[in-house]
Amino acid sequence: MPVKMPPLLAAIGLAFWGWASGLLLPALVLAVVIESPRIAKARWSFDAKDFERVADLCSIAFLVLMAWQWFGSRNGPAGLIVVLTWLPFIFIAILLMQRFDVRNATPLSALFWSLRRRRVEGVPRSLPLDYPFFGLCLVSAACANQRSPWFFGGLLLLAGYALYPLRAEGRRLGVWGLALGCALALAYGMQVGILRAQEQVESFVMDYLRDRVFGRADPFRTHTAIGDVGRVKLSDRILFRVAGAKALPLKLRDGTFNVYAHDSWFAQGASFRSVPPQGTSSWVIGEGDGPALQISAWLTRGRAMLPLPPGVYRLDGLNVGRVEANAFGSVRVSEGPSLILFSARMDGARERDGAPEGADLQVPKRLEPALMQALAEAGGQGQPPTEVAANITRFFQERFAYTLKLQSADGSRRTLEHFLLDDRRGHCEYFASAATLLLRASGIPARYATGYVVEEWSPIERQFVVRARHAHAWALAWIDGRWREVDATPTGWFAAEAEAEPAWRPAADLLSWLGFSFQRWRVSGDESDEGFSTLWLLAIIPLAAWVAWRVTRRNRVRTASTVASVDAVSGASPIEPLLERLEALGFRRPAATAVRPWLQSLPLPMELQPAAAAVAHGYARWRFDPASIDSSTESTLRTQAIDLAQKIEAEASNTRDDSTQRHGAALS
Amino acid sequence: MPRTLKAFARVYRWSQWADRRFTPAGIGVVYLMIAAGVFGIDAGRTMGFQVFSIAAALLVIAWIGAGRWRPALQIERRLPDHATVGVPLTYRLLIRSQSPRATPRLVVRDEFEDRFPTREEFAAAGRRSDPSGNFFDRRVGYPRWVAMVRRLRGGVIDPVTTAALSASGEGVVDIGFVPERRGVVRLACTRVLRPDPLGLINAVATLVRPQSLLVLPKLYDVPAIELPGSRRHHPGGLQAAQQVGESQEFLQLRDYRPGDPIRRLHWPSTARAGRPIVKETSEEFFARYGLVLDTFIVNDDEVAFEAAVSAAASLAARLTLGDALLDLMFVEDRALTVTAGRGIASAHALLRELAEVAPCRDRPFDVLATRVGEHGSRMSACIHVLLAFDAPRRAMVHALQVAGVPQIVLVVGNADVADAGVPLHRIAPDRLAETLAAMPTRCR
């Protein structure tokens, strides 16, 4: 049964895709090309293998583009979405071929390899690709991520348009309309629900991952290991690479927090604002003048809190979609590739972390007695802020010990009070939290900062490497109108953490470097995208042209010069125009009668009968002994058939005229 | 393996269900929903979730719209007596509406009873499968399993759309399919499908009406065979020729001679004459041919077995002549001989037997050899369709040769056929028509 479809379905799908993907003009051109067979008269009789060749070419183009996006572009997996956005452009060749084919349907073997292995005799199973192509346009348009309410409205209209001819027979139009209306209303509710559900799930999952797995990526909250018992596990995985560092040790900060509660630090009132881009890959956070530091960092799902040195005012070469900064100096990026390489310019003389607020002096009530006792011991009261900070640092350096083995006497949770007053052993989070709270207790605004310490030089890579175990925490104290780092963790923590490194670390580092080098090559390859795509075009276009030439050369069956417009399936017969003319005159060949005897049995005038016999004979040769027919003979046959058709038509016209004249005479 | 086969059955039933429940447009919407769901899984990165929502909502409403449906219809299937493998068959469904309202066009699916391959059948098919077949089939085997189910069913019946029926009206639809295997195929039910208003999902009503149809083996052209065997003496005539008993073709009455059986006495004449008179019946001379089908399957090669059955059927259809008898001999659970010709039975009877012949796996070949040997003295000529040409088969052929029975031996497959001493022809299962057409036409 022929598939019922609304007119211009593929063209409308293409136009919608073009609008959504910002390629409206090319899409309209393609739409015109796709619908051109309505006007153009040329037709070809492609066989299944021709379709298969073109389908294979489209598939190769698709795979090449996927590979290019994966390996050659810095977009990484996200780049695959870009290829999906181009799907109509990639696969339109098959639909175009179908439109110019006399059958106006695509053999299924072009789409399914399994059908090519088991060819069956007879007419191959085929399918008009208009509806599938329309669906492809919708999916591609969706991948273009056009965040406009018109997009959903357009989808609704298109759904109604596409489904109208498919409605069940024997049902009233109103019932169909009601069902469609219900479906579209439900669809609206569903899409709102999906969006909200995804937000909720994403929020929950990210919250969980940030707390339990990444630990440090949440700009608004950081969970500390304060209270945990047992050995804190450290990873040797290299997270960042830093080149151009002059003064060591250098601290790269990725988060600043101002509220302490329940062993966690929170950033209150530190909402992020977008940093406007300057050019394609530069982002200006503030003003300044200073040296640059080259940082390479891995991103998770294209997002990360950037580890930055203090006083950063500009980021160059940072190819991400979005950069945001908050009042505490934290910077986060999103919509980026898996690896970013950028240059961070810093000016240590400028303060960009925002002036202290009330929260920077708050101390939890339950900790006050312990803090005051420790402060008295440190000697931090009644002295200038610089002196207090120095005393507190010295207090921790001299009377506390750094350890990753956290124990409590009775197996219960460790507390900050326990750390301050009893065992005086802990890791950097204890020291940084205690120092921050002690500074506050002495009246100095203070914040808790997390980040990494840059200290390990890699002779292989000839740059600094920052591992997961180099993660650190310290306090920031507002002294003399600036935020100054107060690192209370006893020196030697860096070496203590390095003690546990495994024997295979050099090999792992080498592998890591190779992986990094490969990713850097991928990312740097993006700068020559234009060259790559040109190469790709140079490779694909001749191939496409060759396939098109091979496919169309042999199969053309009709041209504008030979016949009138053809819409329906008419076959490739050279006498088709003659049969059409005869049918128009009321001589329709019965299905069970062969062409030759039928032609010879027509009630033609005597003078036309030899020509009809010649055409019938030529047709019989063309049909049953094609090897004996060359192109010139076929062309002669076609011309004879057209001549005969014109003569029959002229004869019929004369007969009608005679009849009219006689009738007119009778009337007069 | 059983778990895999169960999973195959589950997937197959599910796919059949989906095939019934979704219209082509509905399947398109399902694919669109899946594609949009996959590409739109991150609602922040693409708008695929909106396409997904529309597709899913359309399906939900279509599902509700399809609802439950009990059509007021009666369907009667009119099957022919038999069908033949490879020959398109058309039969009719008579549909009667019992509804006071007109019934719109509906889709009718006549369905075969599904029989799933057993573990042994599936394993045997795996051993036979083409090693160059596709990777998925070799590793998983689902396409092979589906092909087996399809073969066991007997064919594929495409859905047919009925004409609209007037109130309490009648209509007829012609259903056609090409039988793909011989034997009894079972039609389990007729399903009537009505699409929902959106045209995406069908409401399905099942009218259970199981019926069976015998499918005869596929027949091929075989050349005219000259069977030179002389007419043999068949004491007792035709009747005695194929079962115990004497001919009733009366010839004459004569005096009793010592040695005549008492049962031949004609008592009324004896009483009248006062001496024993016997009734003498005619003794007939006619040709009697043997057609031996080797059912002792070799290496589980069912393709070769089917080819042998087809070859035997083609020969049976060709050889059954009015003035000769044809004995078809084969072994299933026991040795069987079916005779046709001279008005006893037609070739059709032989074809019906061959339609249901099954391979013999638990009997020795001697059973067949013995049966053939018993008939050897009465046969004018014999044609063998063998699955191999090993020592027992050679011995059977040799025994007939010694008895002076001219023979033709057809061996299906690649057996060693050298030095047989009789016209011996190899039949290739994959080129059955071609190799049968080239078979010898003279017995020796």
CSV table of C-alpha atoms in Angstrom, one decimal, chain A residues 1 78 81 84 87 114 117-118 135 138-139 142-143 145-148 151-152 155-156 159 163 166-171 175-176 179-180 182-184 186-187 190-191 194-195 198 202 301, chain B residues 25 29 32 35-36 39-58 60-61 65-66 104-105 130 132-134 137 143 161 194-200:
chain,number,residue,atom,x,y,z
A,1,MET,CA,0.0,0.0,0.0
A,78,ALA,CA,30.4,16.9,23.0
A,81,ILE,CA,26.3,16.4,19.1
A,84,LEU,CA,24.2,15.0,14.9
A,87,LEU,CA,22.7,14.8,9.9
A,114,SER,CA,22.0,-7.6,6.5
A,117,ARG,CA,23.9,-10.5,2.2
A,118,ARG,CA,20.7,-12.3,1.4
A,135,GLY,CA,12.2,12.5,11.8
A,138,LEU,CA,13.5,16.8,14.0
A,139,VAL,CA,16.2,15.0,15.9
A,142,ALA,CA,16.8,19.1,18.6
A,143,CYS,CA,20.5,18.6,18.8
A,145,ASN,CA,19.7,23.1,21.1
A,146,GLN,CA,17.6,26.0,20.1
A,147,ARG,CA,16.4,27.2,23.5
A,148,SER,CA,13.4,29.0,22.3
A,151,PHE,CA,11.0,25.3,19.1
A,152,PHE,CA,8.3,23.4,21.0
A,155,LEU,CA,7.4,20.7,16.9
A,156,LEU,CA,3.7,20.6,17.8
A,159,ALA,CA,3.7,16.7,14.5
A,163,LEU,CA,0.3,12.8,11.4
A,166,LEU,CA,-1.9,8.8,8.8
A,167,ARG,CA,-5.1,9.2,10.8
A,168,ALA,CA,-7.3,6.1,11.0
A,169,GLU,CA,-9.9,5.6,8.4
A,170,GLY,CA,-13.5,5.8,9.4
A,171,ARG,CA,-12.9,8.1,12.4
A,175,VAL,CA,-11.9,12.7,17.2
A,176,TRP,CA,-8.5,12.8,15.6
A,179,ALA,CA,-6.7,12.9,20.4
A,180,LEU,CA,-3.9,15.0,18.9
A,182,CYS,CA,-4.6,15.6,24.3
A,183,ALA,CA,-1.3,14.2,23.1
A,184,LEU,CA,0.2,17.6,22.6
A,186,LEU,CA,0.5,15.7,27.6
A,187,ALA,CA,3.7,16.3,25.7
A,190,MET,CA,6.0,15.8,30.0
A,191,GLN,CA,8.7,18.0,28.6
A,194,ILE,CA,11.5,16.0,32.2
A,195,LEU,CA,13.4,19.3,32.5
A,198,GLN,CA,16.7,16.2,35.2
A,202,GLU,CA,21.5,16.3,38.3
A,301,ARG,CA,31.9,16.7,31.8
B,25,ALA,CA,3.6,5.0,11.5
B,29,VAL,CA,7.1,7.2,16.2
B,32,LEU,CA,11.8,8.7,16.8
B,35,ALA,CA,16.5,8.4,18.9
B,36,ALA,CA,15.3,11.6,20.6
B,39,PHE,CA,20.4,12.0,21.9
B,40,GLY,CA,18.4,14.1,24.3
B,41,ILE,CA,19.3,12.4,27.5
B,42,ASP,CA,21.0,15.6,28.7
B,43,ALA,CA,18.2,18.1,28.6
B,44,GLY,CA,20.7,20.9,29.0
B,45,ARG,CA,22.6,20.0,25.9
B,46,THR,CA,19.9,19.3,23.4
B,47,MET,CA,16.2,19.8,22.9
B,48,GLY,CA,15.8,16.1,22.2
B,49,PHE,CA,13.7,15.8,25.4
B,50,GLN,CA,10.9,17.8,23.7
B,51,VAL,CA,10.9,15.6,20.6
B,52,PHE,CA,10.9,12.6,23.0
B,53,SER,CA,8.0,14.1,25.0
B,54,ILE,CA,5.9,14.6,21.9
B,55,ALA,CA,6.6,11.1,20.6
B,56,ALA,CA,5.9,9.5,23.9
B,57,ALA,CA,2.7,11.5,24.5
B,58,LEU,CA,1.4,10.5,21.0
B,60,VAL,CA,0.3,7.2,25.3
B,61,ILE,CA,-2.8,8.8,23.8
B,65,GLY,CA,-7.4,5.5,22.0
B,66,ALA,CA,-6.8,2.0,20.8
B,104,PRO,CA,-14.7,0.4,8.4
B,105,ARG,CA,-11.7,-1.2,6.6
B,130,ASP,CA,27.3,-21.1,7.1
B,132,SER,CA,30.7,-17.1,6.5
B,133,GLY,CA,27.4,-15.9,7.9
B,134,ASN,CA,27.2,-12.7,9.8
B,137,ASP,CA,24.3,-14.9,13.9
B,143,PRO,CA,18.7,-14.7,13.3
B,161,THR,CA,-6.8,-5.0,4.5
B,194,ARG,CA,-8.2,-1.6,14.1
B,195,PRO,CA,-5.9,1.5,14.4
B,196,ASP,CA,-6.5,4.2,17.0
B,197,PRO,CA,-7.7,7.6,15.8
B,198,LEU,CA,-4.1,8.8,15.5
B,199,GLY,CA,-3.3,5.8,13.4
B,200,LEU,CA,-0.3,4.7,15.5
